[in-house]
Amino acid sequence: MIAGPVTFGSTILLPPQCSDWDGLKRRAVLAHEGAHVANRDFYVLLLASLNRAVFWFSPFAWWHLTRLAELAEIISDARALEVLDDRLSYAEILLDLVQHVRPAPAPVGLEMARACTVRARVERILTTTTAPAKLGWRKRIWTAAAVLPVIVVSAGSITYTTAPVSPRAIDGAAAATVRMPEHVSFYSLGRASIFTVFREGDDLFGQLSGQRKLRLAAAGDGSYSYPMAAGRITLAVGSDREPSELTVSQNGRDMRAARIAELSLQGIEADAQLLDSYVGWYQLASGRVLTVTRDGERLQVRETGRPQVEVRAYGADAFSGGHDDLIIFLRDGQAKVTQLLLQDPSSGARLAPRVGVARAKAIEEEYARRIAEVPDRFRDQAPLPGSKEAILRGIEDLRRGAPNYDRMSASLGTKIRRQVSELQAIFNALGAVESIFFRGVGPGGYDVYGVKFANGFAEIRLLLGADGKADDVTFRADGNDAPGGTAACSQEQDLRPRADTTPVHVLFYNATGADIQLYQLNAEGKRTAHGTTIGENISSSVLTSVDAPWVVADTSGKCLEIVLPGQQTRYHTVEAARVDGQPEHPA
């Protein structure tokens, strides 16, 4: 059994505990290992290993294998950073992996986290400000093969170097190969949720904030749709432009999403008279700020923790760094720039309001403090002082329905106010706290605790700020000892929710190749629809009770299987092979 992520040949192997990873960790691991597969690193290093075995007497043969392995990790780390867009979190994920993986006595594949290399990789990730030069797999195989006759002829020292590539040259090469869309429209579904429509020739693509870019599915009536976790976005498109509004079907009701910006992309010269109006600071998130500066006729941007990048004009008030990203400055009624819209290919679009220098400085200083502190905390796996007590106080406050907002950041307080009734019911159902134990420091610097209640278990992650207030908290109900399972569709008429009300989060992932629908069975055995359809390759999380039956059906309502929440079904994949209504693991 493998203990950590490994690439063997062109196959990615994951450990059994991968089902407990959060979305950020899964994306990082798959991006890193996927880069190994795409670059044929396994085969390149296999050739280099054979070279070392034959010419074991040559110091160069040993150095050559080590150097190629190092390059493979550098390039794969760079790919993971492109996907995550967060150096600190990725470094923490590597440290978390190496601390929870038992070293293999004789590794036969490419392991993502090895104790002997991870320290140097983490230091490079946190300090490097430019992307590595790309070294393709063909070039590496050619290099590995080309040195064989050289070693035969001479046992002398051979120096292997890679010509330095400037950041500007890398950016230029990338800009030449990226195909920018002809037209882009942005629609607001809320402050933190933007839907982007791209027109690329005759093709239409869509991307929701936090999700991937997908080709829009065309319907028979000429409309297009994009699947979300809790619904579907539909739009009717004309021959030349996108509509001013979209229809969003979510939780059984239709909502309207207004267009907040649109842009026809074309390379133009920036208006020098407008550059000063863009200069300033824009808050991307609670701990991230985008700094916009001017250098003569050039505009430069820098996100917290990332290198400065020069951007060039692509339209009115619109700029791009040449990597399929977009920055659009939005003006108010008085033509003043009050916010910007950042479109990132990996995470979609997000709005960033303009902030003052004091706020921007505070965010940058807090980030610098975390960078200096987190590596030591990960090495020691020690909680921040007071984090355990803060969690216990918070639980008791929520059980009484009276959270102390003075101990929270403004953003966390807003989130808790919206969920206080639901959280009070959950913690009362779980019962009194019996024990709490520290699990470790997780990605993002969160202190991770497991809590045993009288009626179940839960995981709570807490991020404390420098002022001692809770910056963020995540909660996951893990049910109790009940295993759960699946049942055949023929049992639907006999199934009812049990008296056990222990809460549990269940994540459904649709791998059937078609849309599916979830229904919860009530005390009378009747179906209650949960949201709308779940699209192909889309996941949906539900908070439910242990053994409360859920019917998974196709869009016509035909039962595919019945899921009973519990330890075995907390992360449940609905597969095409199950459409006969027979469970893989009978309850």
Coordinates of C-alpha atoms in Angstrom, one line a residue:
M1 CA 0.0 0.0 0.0
I2 CA 1.4 3.4 -0.9
A3 CA 1.6 6.1 1.8
G4 CA 1.7 9.2 -0.4
P5 CA 1.1 10.4 -4.0
V6 CA 3.2 8.6 -6.6
T7 CA 3.5 8.6 -10.4
F8 CA 4.4 5.2 -11.9
G9 CA 4.7 5.3 -15.6
S10 CA 1.7 7.3 -16.8
T11 CA -0.4 6.4 -13.8
I12 CA -1.0 8.6 -10.7
L13 CA -1.4 6.6 -7.5
L14 CA -3.0 8.2 -4.5
P15 CA -3.0 6.9 -0.9
P16 CA -6.3 5.7 0.8
Q17 CA -6.5 8.8 2.9
C18 CA -6.9 11.0 -0.2
S19 CA -10.6 10.9 0.4
D20 CA -10.0 13.1 3.5
W21 CA -8.1 15.8 1.6
D22 CA -9.7 19.1 1.0
G23 CA -10.2 20.5 -2.5
L24 CA -7.1 22.7 -2.3
K25 CA -4.8 19.7 -1.5
R26 CA -6.4 17.5 -4.1
R27 CA -5.9 20.2 -6.8
A28 CA -2.2 20.7 -5.8
V29 CA -1.4 16.9 -5.8
L30 CA -3.1 16.2 -9.1
A31 CA -1.5 19.3 -10.8
H32 CA 2.0 18.2 -9.5
E33 CA 1.6 14.6 -10.5
G34 CA -0.1 15.4 -13.7
A35 CA 2.9 17.5 -14.7
H36 CA 5.1 14.5 -14.1
V37 CA 2.9 12.4 -16.5
A38 CA 2.7 15.1 -19.2
N39 CA 6.5 15.6 -19.1
R40 CA 7.2 11.8 -19.1
D41 CA 9.4 12.3 -16.1
F42 CA 9.2 8.6 -15.0
Y43 CA 10.7 7.4 -18.3
V44 CA 13.3 10.2 -18.4
L45 CA 14.5 9.3 -14.9
L46 CA 14.4 5.6 -15.8
L47 CA 16.8 6.2 -18.7
A48 CA 19.0 8.2 -16.4
S49 CA 18.9 5.4 -13.8
L50 CA 20.0 2.9 -16.4
N51 CA 22.8 5.2 -17.4
R52 CA 23.9 5.4 -13.7
A53 CA 23.8 1.6 -13.4
V54 CA 26.0 1.0 -16.4
F55 CA 28.4 3.8 -15.7
W56 CA 28.3 3.6 -11.9
F57 CA 32.0 4.5 -11.7
S58 CA 31.4 8.0 -13.2
P59 CA 30.5 10.8 -10.7
F60 CA 28.8 12.5 -13.6
A61 CA 26.3 9.7 -14.0
W62 CA 25.2 10.1 -10.4
W63 CA 25.1 13.9 -10.6
H64 CA 23.1 13.7 -13.9
L65 CA 20.3 11.6 -12.4
T66 CA 20.1 13.9 -9.3
R67 CA 19.9 17.0 -11.5
L68 CA 17.2 15.6 -13.8
A69 CA 15.2 14.6 -10.8
E70 CA 15.5 18.1 -9.3
L71 CA 14.4 19.7 -12.6
A72 CA 11.4 17.4 -12.7
E73 CA 10.3 18.5 -9.3
I74 CA 10.9 22.2 -10.1
I75 CA 8.8 22.0 -13.2
S76 CA 6.0 20.0 -11.5
D77 CA 6.0 22.4 -8.5
A78 CA 5.7 25.3 -10.9
R79 CA 2.7 23.7 -12.5
A80 CA 1.0 23.2 -9.1
L81 CA 1.7 26.9 -8.3
E82 CA 0.0 28.0 -11.5
V83 CA -3.1 26.1 -10.5
L84 CA -3.2 27.1 -6.8
D85 CA -1.9 30.6 -7.3
D86 CA -0.8 30.5 -3.6
R87 CA 2.9 29.8 -2.8
L88 CA 2.3 29.7 1.0
S89 CA -0.5 27.2 0.9
Y90 CA 1.4 24.9 -1.6
A91 CA 4.5 24.9 0.6
E92 CA 2.3 24.0 3.6
I93 CA 0.7 21.1 1.6
L94 CA 4.2 19.7 0.8
L95 CA 5.2 19.9 4.5
D96 CA 1.9 18.3 5.5
L97 CA 2.5 15.5 3.1
V98 CA 6.0 14.7 4.1
Q99 CA 5.1 14.7 7.8
H100 CA 2.3 12.2 7.3
V101 CA 3.9 9.9 4.9
R102 CA 6.0 6.9 5.9
P103 CA 9.2 6.7 3.8
A104 CA 9.1 3.8 1.4
P105 CA 12.1 1.4 1.7
A106 CA 12.5 1.2 -2.1
P107 CA 10.4 3.7 -4.0
V108 CA 9.5 2.6 -7.6
G109 CA 7.8 5.8 -8.7
L110 CA 8.0 9.5 -8.5
E111 CA 7.0 10.5 -5.0
M112 CA 5.6 14.0 -4.5
A113 CA 7.0 14.6 -1.0
R114 CA 10.4 13.2 0.1
A115 CA 11.9 14.3 3.4
C116 CA 15.4 14.6 1.8
T117 CA 14.3 17.2 -0.8
V118 CA 11.2 18.9 0.6
R119 CA 13.0 21.5 2.7
A120 CA 15.0 22.9 -0.3
R121 CA 11.8 22.9 -2.4
V122 CA 9.8 24.8 0.2
E123 CA 12.5 27.4 0.6
R124 CA 12.7 27.8 -3.2
I125 CA 8.9 28.1 -3.5
L126 CA 8.7 30.8 -0.8
T127 CA 11.6 32.8 -2.2
T128 CA 11.6 32.4 -6.0
T129 CA 10.0 35.3 -7.9
T130 CA 10.2 34.0 -11.4
A131 CA 8.9 31.0 -13.3
P132 CA 11.5 28.3 -14.2
A133 CA 12.6 27.9 -17.7
K134 CA 10.6 25.1 -19.4
L135 CA 12.6 22.0 -20.3
G136 CA 10.5 19.6 -22.3
W137 CA 10.6 15.8 -21.9
R138 CA 12.1 15.4 -25.4
K139 CA 15.0 17.6 -24.5
R140 CA 15.6 15.8 -21.2
I141 CA 15.5 12.4 -22.9
W142 CA 17.9 13.7 -25.6
T143 CA 20.2 15.1 -22.9
A144 CA 20.1 11.8 -21.0
A145 CA 20.9 9.8 -24.1
A146 CA 23.5 12.2 -25.5
V147 CA 25.8 11.9 -22.6
L148 CA 26.2 8.1 -23.0
P149 CA 28.9 8.1 -25.7
V150 CA 30.6 11.0 -23.9
I151 CA 31.0 9.0 -20.7
V152 CA 32.3 6.0 -22.7
V153 CA 35.0 8.1 -24.3
S154 CA 36.0 10.0 -21.3
A155 CA 35.6 9.7 -17.6
G156 CA 36.4 13.4 -17.2
S157 CA 34.1 16.0 -15.6
I158 CA 31.3 17.3 -17.8
T159 CA 29.4 20.4 -16.9
Y160 CA 25.7 20.6 -17.6
T161 CA 24.1 24.0 -17.7
T162 CA 20.8 25.5 -18.6
A163 CA 21.0 28.9 -20.3
P164 CA 19.3 31.5 -18.1
V165 CA 16.0 32.8 -19.3
S166 CA 14.8 36.2 -18.2
P167 CA 11.3 36.7 -16.9
R168 CA 10.6 39.0 -19.8
A169 CA 11.6 36.3 -22.3
I170 CA 9.4 33.8 -20.6
D171 CA 6.4 36.2 -20.6
G172 CA 7.0 37.0 -24.2
A173 CA 7.1 33.4 -25.3
A174 CA 3.9 32.6 -23.3
A175 CA 2.1 35.6 -24.7
A176 CA 2.9 34.4 -28.2
T177 CA 1.3 31.0 -27.7
V178 CA -1.8 32.1 -25.7
R179 CA -4.9 32.5 -27.7
M180 CA -6.9 35.3 -26.3
P181 CA -10.7 35.3 -26.8
E182 CA -12.3 37.8 -29.1
H183 CA -15.0 38.8 -26.6
V184 CA -15.5 38.4 -22.9
S185 CA -18.6 39.2 -20.7
F186 CA -18.8 39.1 -16.9
Y187 CA -22.0 38.6 -14.9
S188 CA -22.4 39.1 -11.1
L189 CA -24.0 36.3 -9.1
G190 CA -23.0 38.0 -5.9
R191 CA -20.0 39.8 -4.4
A192 CA -17.8 36.7 -4.5
S193 CA -19.3 34.9 -7.5
I194 CA -18.7 36.0 -11.1
F195 CA -19.7 34.1 -14.2
T196 CA -17.5 34.7 -17.3
V197 CA -18.5 34.0 -20.9
F198 CA -15.7 33.7 -23.5
R199 CA -16.3 33.8 -27.2
E200 CA -13.5 32.1 -29.2
G201 CA -14.4 32.0 -32.8
D202 CA -17.6 29.9 -33.1
D203 CA -17.1 28.4 -29.6
L204 CA -18.5 29.6 -26.3
F205 CA -16.9 28.9 -23.0
G206 CA -18.0 29.7 -19.4
Q207 CA -16.2 29.8 -16.0
L208 CA -17.7 30.4 -12.6
S209 CA -15.5 31.8 -9.8
G210 CA -13.6 29.0 -8.2
Q211 CA -14.5 26.5 -10.9
R212 CA -12.8 25.4 -14.2
K213 CA -13.4 26.8 -17.6
L214 CA -15.8 24.6 -19.6
R215 CA -17.2 24.6 -23.1
L216 CA -20.9 25.7 -22.9
A217 CA -23.4 22.9 -23.7
A218 CA -25.8 23.9 -26.5
A219 CA -29.5 23.0 -26.1
G220 CA -32.0 22.4 -28.9
D221 CA -33.7 25.8 -28.4
G222 CA -30.5 27.7 -29.1
S223 CA -29.6 28.4 -25.5
Y224 CA -26.4 27.4 -23.7
S225 CA -25.9 26.1 -20.2
Y226 CA -23.1 25.7 -17.6
P227 CA -23.3 23.2 -14.6
M228 CA -22.9 24.4 -11.0
A229 CA -22.8 22.4 -7.8
A230 CA -26.2 23.6 -6.8
G231 CA -27.9 24.4 -10.1
R232 CA -27.3 25.4 -13.7
I233 CA -26.6 28.7 -15.5
T234 CA -28.5 29.1 -18.8
L235 CA -28.2 31.9 -21.3
A236 CA -29.5 32.7 -24.8
V237 CA -26.8 34.1 -27.1
G238 CA -27.1 36.1 -30.2
S239 CA -24.9 35.9 -33.3
D240 CA -22.6 38.8 -32.2
R241 CA -22.8 39.4 -28.5
E242 CA -23.9 38.0 -25.1
P243 CA -27.1 39.1 -23.4
S244 CA -27.2 41.8 -20.7
E245 CA -28.7 39.3 -18.2
L246 CA -28.4 35.6 -17.5
T247 CA -30.9 33.2 -15.9
V248 CA -29.5 31.2 -13.0
S249 CA -31.5 28.1 -11.9
Q250 CA -30.6 27.3 -8.3
N251 CA -32.4 25.5 -5.5
G252 CA -35.6 25.3 -7.6
R253 CA -35.9 29.0 -8.4
D254 CA -34.7 31.2 -11.2
M255 CA -32.5 34.3 -10.6
R256 CA -31.2 37.1 -12.8
A257 CA -27.5 37.9 -13.1
A258 CA -26.7 41.3 -14.6
R259 CA -23.7 41.9 -16.8
I260 CA -21.1 44.1 -15.0
A261 CA -18.5 44.3 -17.8
E262 CA -17.8 43.2 -21.3
L263 CA -14.7 43.5 -23.5
S264 CA -13.7 43.0 -27.1
L265 CA -10.1 42.1 -26.9
Q266 CA -7.5 43.6 -29.2
G267 CA -4.0 44.8 -28.6
I268 CA -4.0 48.6 -28.3
E269 CA -1.7 51.3 -27.0
A270 CA -2.5 52.3 -23.4
D271 CA -3.7 55.9 -22.9
A272 CA -0.9 57.5 -20.9
Q273 CA -3.3 60.1 -19.5
L274 CA -5.4 57.3 -17.9
L275 CA -2.5 55.3 -16.3
D276 CA -2.5 57.4 -13.1
S277 CA -6.2 56.7 -12.5
Y278 CA -5.4 53.0 -12.2
V279 CA -2.5 53.3 -9.7
G280 CA -3.4 52.2 -6.2
W281 CA -4.3 49.2 -4.1
Y282 CA -7.1 46.7 -4.6
Q283 CA -8.1 44.1 -2.0
L284 CA -8.5 40.6 -3.6
A285 CA -9.2 38.8 -0.4
S286 CA -8.8 39.2 3.4
G287 CA -5.1 38.5 3.1
R288 CA -4.4 39.5 -0.5
V289 CA -3.9 42.9 -2.2
L290 CA -3.1 43.8 -5.8
T291 CA -0.7 46.8 -6.0
V292 CA -0.8 48.7 -9.3
T293 CA 2.1 51.0 -10.1
R294 CA 3.2 53.1 -13.1
D295 CA 6.7 53.1 -14.6
G296 CA 6.7 55.8 -17.3
E297 CA 4.4 54.5 -20.0
R298 CA 4.2 51.0 -18.6
L299 CA 1.7 49.6 -16.0
Q300 CA 2.8 47.0 -13.5
V301 CA 0.9 44.9 -11.0
R302 CA 1.9 42.8 -8.0
E303 CA -0.2 40.5 -5.9
T304 CA 0.7 39.9 -2.3
G305 CA 3.4 37.2 -2.2
R306 CA 4.0 37.2 -5.9
P307 CA 6.4 38.9 -8.3
Q308 CA 5.7 42.1 -10.1
V309 CA 4.3 41.7 -13.6
E310 CA 4.1 44.2 -16.5
V311 CA 0.7 44.3 -18.2
R312 CA -0.3 45.7 -21.6
A313 CA -3.5 47.2 -22.8
Y314 CA -6.1 44.9 -24.4
G315 CA -9.1 47.3 -24.5
A316 CA -10.6 50.2 -22.8
D317 CA -9.5 50.1 -19.1
A318 CA -8.4 46.4 -19.7
F319 CA -5.0 44.9 -19.4
S320 CA -3.3 41.4 -19.6
G321 CA -0.1 39.9 -18.5
G322 CA 0.0 37.6 -21.5
H323 CA -1.0 34.4 -19.6
D324 CA -4.8 34.3 -20.5
D325 CA -5.4 36.6 -17.5
L326 CA -7.3 39.9 -17.6
I327 CA -7.5 43.0 -15.4
I328 CA -10.4 45.3 -16.0
F329 CA -10.7 48.6 -14.1
L330 CA -14.3 49.5 -13.3
R331 CA -15.5 53.1 -12.9
D332 CA -18.4 54.6 -11.0
G333 CA -20.8 57.2 -12.2
Q334 CA -18.2 59.9 -11.8
A335 CA -15.7 58.0 -14.0
K336 CA -13.5 57.2 -11.0
V337 CA -11.9 53.8 -10.8
T338 CA -13.4 52.2 -7.6
Q339 CA -12.6 48.5 -8.2
L340 CA -11.1 46.1 -10.6
L341 CA -12.1 42.7 -12.0
L342 CA -9.4 40.1 -12.2
Q343 CA -9.9 37.1 -14.5
D344 CA -7.5 34.2 -13.7
P345 CA -7.5 31.1 -15.9
S346 CA -7.3 28.8 -12.9
S347 CA -9.8 30.3 -10.5
G348 CA -12.1 32.5 -12.6
A349 CA -13.1 36.1 -12.0
R350 CA -13.2 38.0 -8.8
L351 CA -13.9 41.7 -7.8
A352 CA -11.4 43.7 -5.8
P353 CA -12.5 47.1 -4.3
R354 CA -10.0 49.9 -4.1
V355 CA -8.5 50.4 -0.7
G356 CA -6.2 53.0 1.0
V357 CA -2.5 52.8 1.7
A358 CA -3.0 52.0 5.4
R359 CA -5.3 49.0 4.7
A360 CA -2.9 47.7 1.9
K361 CA 0.1 48.1 4.2
A362 CA -1.7 46.2 7.0
I363 CA -2.4 43.3 4.7
E364 CA 1.1 43.1 3.4
E365 CA 2.6 43.2 6.9
E366 CA 0.2 40.4 8.1
Y367 CA 1.2 38.3 5.1
A368 CA 4.9 38.8 5.9
R369 CA 4.3 37.8 9.5
R370 CA 2.6 34.6 8.4
I371 CA 5.4 33.8 5.9
A372 CA 8.0 34.2 8.7
E373 CA 6.0 32.1 11.2
V374 CA 4.4 29.3 9.2
P375 CA 7.5 27.2 8.3
D376 CA 8.5 27.0 12.0
R377 CA 4.9 26.1 12.9
F378 CA 4.8 23.3 10.3
R379 CA 8.2 21.9 11.4
D380 CA 7.0 21.9 15.0
Q381 CA 3.4 21.2 14.2
A382 CA 2.4 23.4 17.2
P383 CA -0.9 25.2 17.6
L384 CA -1.1 28.9 18.2
P385 CA -1.5 29.8 21.8
G386 CA -5.2 30.2 22.7
S387 CA -6.6 28.5 19.5
K388 CA -8.0 25.5 21.5
E389 CA -9.7 27.8 24.0
A390 CA -11.1 29.9 21.2
I391 CA -12.7 26.9 19.6
L392 CA -14.2 25.7 22.9
R393 CA -15.6 29.2 23.6
G394 CA -17.0 29.4 20.1
I395 CA -18.8 26.1 20.4
E396 CA -20.5 27.1 23.6
D397 CA -21.5 30.5 22.3
L398 CA -23.1 28.9 19.2
R399 CA -24.9 26.3 21.3
R400 CA -26.5 29.2 23.1
G401 CA -27.1 31.1 19.8
A402 CA -25.1 34.0 21.0
P403 CA -21.7 34.1 19.1
N404 CA -19.2 36.8 20.3
Y405 CA -18.6 38.8 17.2
D406 CA -16.0 41.0 18.9
R407 CA -13.6 38.0 18.8
M408 CA -14.0 37.6 15.0
S409 CA -12.8 39.5 11.9
A410 CA -15.4 41.4 10.1
S411 CA -15.6 38.9 7.2
L412 CA -16.0 36.0 9.6
G413 CA -18.7 37.8 11.6
T414 CA -20.7 38.4 8.4
K415 CA -20.5 34.7 7.5
I416 CA -21.5 33.5 11.0
R417 CA -24.5 35.9 11.1
R418 CA -25.9 34.2 8.0
Q419 CA -25.5 30.7 9.5
V420 CA -26.0 31.2 13.2
S421 CA -29.4 29.4 13.4
E422 CA -28.1 26.4 11.4
L423 CA -24.9 26.2 13.5
Q424 CA -26.9 26.4 16.7
A425 CA -29.0 23.4 15.7
I426 CA -25.9 21.4 14.6
F427 CA -24.0 21.9 17.8
N428 CA -27.0 21.1 20.0
A429 CA -27.5 17.9 18.0
L430 CA -23.9 16.9 18.5
G431 CA -24.2 17.4 22.3
A432 CA -21.6 18.3 24.9
V433 CA -17.9 18.4 24.0
E434 CA -16.2 15.3 25.5
S435 CA -12.6 15.8 24.2
I436 CA -10.7 18.0 21.7
F437 CA -7.3 17.1 20.2
F438 CA -4.9 18.9 17.9
R439 CA -4.4 17.3 14.5
G440 CA -1.8 19.6 13.1
V441 CA -1.2 22.8 11.2
G442 CA -3.0 22.6 7.9
P443 CA -2.8 24.5 4.6
G444 CA -3.1 28.2 5.0
G445 CA -1.8 28.2 8.5
Y446 CA -5.1 26.9 10.0
D447 CA -4.9 25.0 13.4
V448 CA -6.8 21.8 12.8
Y449 CA -8.7 20.2 15.7
G450 CA -10.8 17.0 16.0
V451 CA -13.6 17.3 18.4
K452 CA -15.5 14.4 20.0
F453 CA -19.0 15.3 21.1
A454 CA -21.5 13.2 23.1
N455 CA -23.3 12.3 19.8
G456 CA -20.6 12.4 17.1
F457 CA -17.4 13.9 15.8
A458 CA -16.4 17.0 13.8
E459 CA -13.3 18.7 12.4
I460 CA -12.8 22.4 13.1
R461 CA -10.1 24.6 11.4
L462 CA -9.3 27.9 13.0
L463 CA -7.1 30.8 11.6
L464 CA -6.1 33.3 14.2
G465 CA -5.0 36.8 13.2
A466 CA -2.2 38.8 14.8
D467 CA -4.7 40.6 16.9
G468 CA -5.9 37.4 18.5
K469 CA -9.2 37.5 16.6
A470 CA -10.5 34.5 14.5
D471 CA -9.9 35.4 10.9
D472 CA -11.6 32.3 9.6
V473 CA -13.2 29.1 10.8
T474 CA -14.2 26.0 8.8
F475 CA -16.4 23.3 10.2
R476 CA -17.1 19.7 9.0
A477 CA -19.5 17.4 10.7
D478 CA -18.1 13.8 10.5
G479 CA -21.1 11.8 11.9
N480 CA -20.6 9.1 14.4
D481 CA -19.5 5.4 14.3
A482 CA -22.4 4.4 12.0
P483 CA -20.8 3.0 8.8
G484 CA -23.5 4.0 6.3
G485 CA -23.6 2.4 2.9
T486 CA -25.8 2.1 -0.2
A487 CA -29.1 0.4 -0.9
A488 CA -30.8 -0.9 -4.0
C489 CA -33.5 1.2 -5.6
S490 CA -36.0 -1.6 -4.9
Q491 CA -35.8 -0.7 -1.2
E492 CA -36.9 2.9 -1.6
Q493 CA -40.5 2.3 -0.4
D494 CA -39.3 0.7 2.8
L495 CA -36.6 3.3 3.8
R496 CA -37.2 6.1 6.3
P497 CA -34.9 8.4 8.2
R498 CA -33.8 7.0 11.6
A499 CA -34.2 8.7 14.9
D500 CA -30.4 9.4 14.9
T501 CA -30.0 13.1 14.2
T502 CA -26.2 13.2 14.3
P503 CA -25.1 15.7 11.6
V504 CA -22.7 14.6 8.8
H505 CA -21.4 16.3 5.7
V506 CA -21.6 14.1 2.6
L507 CA -19.9 15.1 -0.7
F508 CA -21.5 13.6 -3.8
Y509 CA -19.4 13.5 -7.0
N510 CA -21.1 12.8 -10.3
A511 CA -19.0 10.5 -12.5
T512 CA -21.9 9.0 -14.4
G513 CA -21.4 11.0 -17.6
A514 CA -24.8 12.6 -17.4
D515 CA -26.7 15.0 -15.1
I516 CA -28.1 13.6 -11.8
Q517 CA -30.6 14.8 -9.1
L518 CA -30.6 14.3 -5.4
Y519 CA -33.7 13.6 -3.3
Q520 CA -34.0 13.2 0.5
L521 CA -36.6 10.7 1.8
N522 CA -38.8 12.2 4.6
A523 CA -40.5 10.4 7.5
E524 CA -43.3 9.4 5.2
G525 CA -41.0 7.9 2.6
K526 CA -41.6 10.7 0.1
R527 CA -38.9 12.4 -2.0
T528 CA -37.9 16.0 -1.3
A529 CA -35.8 17.5 -4.1
H530 CA -32.4 18.9 -3.1
G531 CA -31.5 21.9 -5.3
T532 CA -31.4 21.2 -9.0
T533 CA -29.3 18.9 -11.2
I534 CA -25.7 18.1 -10.6
G535 CA -23.7 18.2 -13.8
E536 CA -21.1 15.8 -15.1
N537 CA -17.9 15.9 -13.1
I538 CA -19.4 18.3 -10.6
S539 CA -19.5 17.7 -6.8
S540 CA -22.2 18.8 -4.4
S541 CA -21.9 18.9 -0.6
V542 CA -25.0 18.3 1.6
L543 CA -25.4 18.5 5.4
T544 CA -27.6 15.7 6.5
S545 CA -28.0 13.2 9.3
V546 CA -26.5 9.7 9.7
D547 CA -28.4 7.0 7.9
A548 CA -31.0 9.5 6.5
P549 CA -31.6 8.0 3.0
W550 CA -30.8 10.0 -0.2
V551 CA -32.0 8.9 -3.6
V552 CA -29.7 9.5 -6.5
A553 CA -31.7 9.7 -9.7
D554 CA -31.3 10.7 -13.3
T555 CA -33.0 13.9 -14.7
S556 CA -36.2 11.9 -15.4
G557 CA -36.4 10.9 -11.7
K558 CA -35.4 7.3 -12.2
C559 CA -33.5 6.0 -9.2
L560 CA -29.9 5.1 -9.8
E561 CA -29.0 4.2 -6.2
I562 CA -29.8 5.1 -2.6
V563 CA -27.1 6.4 -0.2
L564 CA -27.2 6.1 3.6
P565 CA -24.8 8.7 5.1
G566 CA -22.1 7.4 7.4
Q567 CA -18.4 6.8 7.6
Q568 CA -18.2 4.8 4.4
T569 CA -20.2 7.3 2.3
R570 CA -18.9 10.7 3.5
Y571 CA -17.1 11.1 0.1
H572 CA -19.4 9.3 -2.4
T573 CA -18.8 8.9 -6.1
V574 CA -21.9 8.2 -8.2
E575 CA -20.5 6.0 -11.0
A576 CA -22.0 5.0 -14.4
A577 CA -21.6 1.3 -13.4
R578 CA -24.2 1.8 -10.7
V579 CA -27.1 2.8 -12.9
D580 CA -28.6 -0.7 -12.6
G581 CA -29.7 0.4 -9.1
Q582 CA -27.6 -2.3 -7.5
P583 CA -25.2 -0.9 -4.7
E584 CA -21.5 -1.7 -4.7
H585 CA -21.6 -2.1 -0.9
P586 CA -25.0 -3.1 0.3
A587 CA -26.2 -1.5 3.5

